[in-house]
């Protein structure tokens, strides 16, 4: 699957949030059409089918979105059996 560049995702998320804040879906035809276009583009760019999931996926790919956590790496190693009395 092709992945959209984080800069594109950041622009799309910002535009979606701006249009939503301006109540573009309740406004005129142009605002609704632009909100629909941005929503569709976010879904395509993230490989999702609804805007809520698209926003989560896009934000997850933005720089600084993830904290480095390698706590699961140690959990993946098999434990060695301890021998008693040795």
Short mmCIF file of C-alpha atoms in Angstrom, two decimals:
data_model
loop_
_atom_site.label_atom_id
_atom_site.label_comp_id
_atom_site.label_asym_id
_atom_site.label_seq_id
_atom_site.Cartn_x
_atom_site.Cartn_y
_atom_site.Cartn_z
CA UNK A 1 0.00 0.00 0.00
CA UNK A 2 1.25 3.46 -0.84
CA UNK A 3 1.56 5.80 2.10
CA UNK A 4 0.86 9.51 1.86
CA UNK A 5 3.63 11.88 2.88
CA UNK A 6 3.22 13.19 6.44
CA UNK A 7 3.24 16.80 5.16
CA UNK A 8 0.22 16.06 2.96
CA UNK A 9 -1.56 14.38 5.85
CA UNK A 10 -0.83 17.33 8.13
CA UNK A 11 -2.30 19.73 5.57
CA UNK A 12 -5.40 17.59 5.09
CA UNK A 13 -5.99 17.20 8.84
CA UNK A 14 -5.55 20.94 9.35
CA UNK A 15 -7.97 21.75 6.53
CA UNK A 16 -10.53 19.23 7.79
CA UNK A 17 -10.35 20.66 11.31
CA UNK A 18 -10.69 24.22 9.97
CA UNK A 19 -13.69 23.37 7.82
CA UNK A 20 -15.29 21.47 10.70
CA UNK A 21 -14.71 24.37 13.08
CA UNK A 22 -16.37 26.70 10.58
CA UNK A 23 -19.34 24.32 10.38
CA UNK A 24 -18.78 23.90 6.66
CA UNK A 25 -21.14 20.94 6.65
CA UNK A 26 -23.96 23.24 7.82
CA UNK A 27 -22.90 26.13 5.59
CA UNK A 28 -23.27 26.64 1.90
CA UNK A 29 -22.83 24.17 -0.91
CA UNK A 30 -19.19 25.17 -1.49
CA UNK A 31 -18.23 24.54 2.15
CA UNK A 32 -20.00 21.17 2.24
CA UNK A 33 -18.40 20.15 -1.04
CA UNK A 34 -14.92 21.09 0.20
CA UNK A 35 -15.44 19.22 3.50
CA UNK A 36 -16.59 16.16 1.54
CA UNK A 37 -13.56 16.41 -0.75
CA UNK A 38 -11.11 16.69 2.14
CA UNK A 39 -12.83 13.81 3.97
CA UNK A 40 -12.65 11.60 0.89
CA UNK A 41 -8.99 12.50 0.27
CA UNK A 42 -8.09 11.70 3.88
CA UNK A 43 -9.79 8.32 3.59
CA UNK A 44 -7.97 7.50 0.34
CA UNK A 45 -4.62 8.74 1.68
CA UNK A 46 -4.90 6.58 4.80
CA UNK A 47 -6.58 3.53 3.26
CA UNK A 48 -9.65 3.85 5.47
CA UNK A 49 -13.39 4.12 4.84
CA UNK A 50 -14.66 6.65 7.38
CA UNK A 51 -13.40 10.04 8.44
CA UNK A 52 -12.97 9.17 12.13
CA UNK A 53 -10.63 6.30 11.34
CA UNK A 54 -8.88 8.38 8.68
CA UNK A 55 -8.14 11.14 11.18
CA UNK A 56 -6.70 8.68 13.70
CA UNK A 57 -4.57 7.02 11.02
CA UNK A 58 -3.35 10.37 9.66
CA UNK A 59 -2.47 11.73 13.09
CA UNK A 60 -0.62 8.52 13.88
CA UNK A 61 1.66 9.15 10.88
CA UNK A 62 2.44 12.77 11.74
CA UNK A 63 5.94 13.55 13.01
CA UNK A 64 6.20 13.31 16.78
CA UNK A 65 2.93 11.43 17.08
CA UNK A 66 4.46 8.30 18.55
CA UNK A 67 6.47 7.99 21.69
CA UNK A 68 9.34 5.55 21.49
CA UNK A 69 8.32 2.57 23.58
CA UNK A 70 10.30 -0.62 23.33
CA UNK A 71 8.75 -2.28 26.37
CA UNK A 72 7.26 -5.03 24.21
CA UNK A 73 10.61 -5.95 22.73
CA UNK A 74 11.77 -7.53 25.98
CA UNK A 75 8.45 -9.30 26.40
CA UNK A 76 8.86 -11.01 23.04
CA UNK A 77 12.03 -12.83 24.10
CA UNK A 78 11.43 -16.33 25.44
CA UNK A 79 12.24 -16.78 29.08
CA UNK A 80 15.01 -19.15 29.94
CA UNK A 81 14.28 -21.82 32.48
CA UNK A 82 16.06 -21.38 35.78
CA UNK A 83 17.63 -24.42 37.23
CA UNK A 84 17.22 -24.73 40.96
CA UNK A 85 20.31 -25.53 42.96
CA UNK A 86 22.73 -24.40 40.27
#
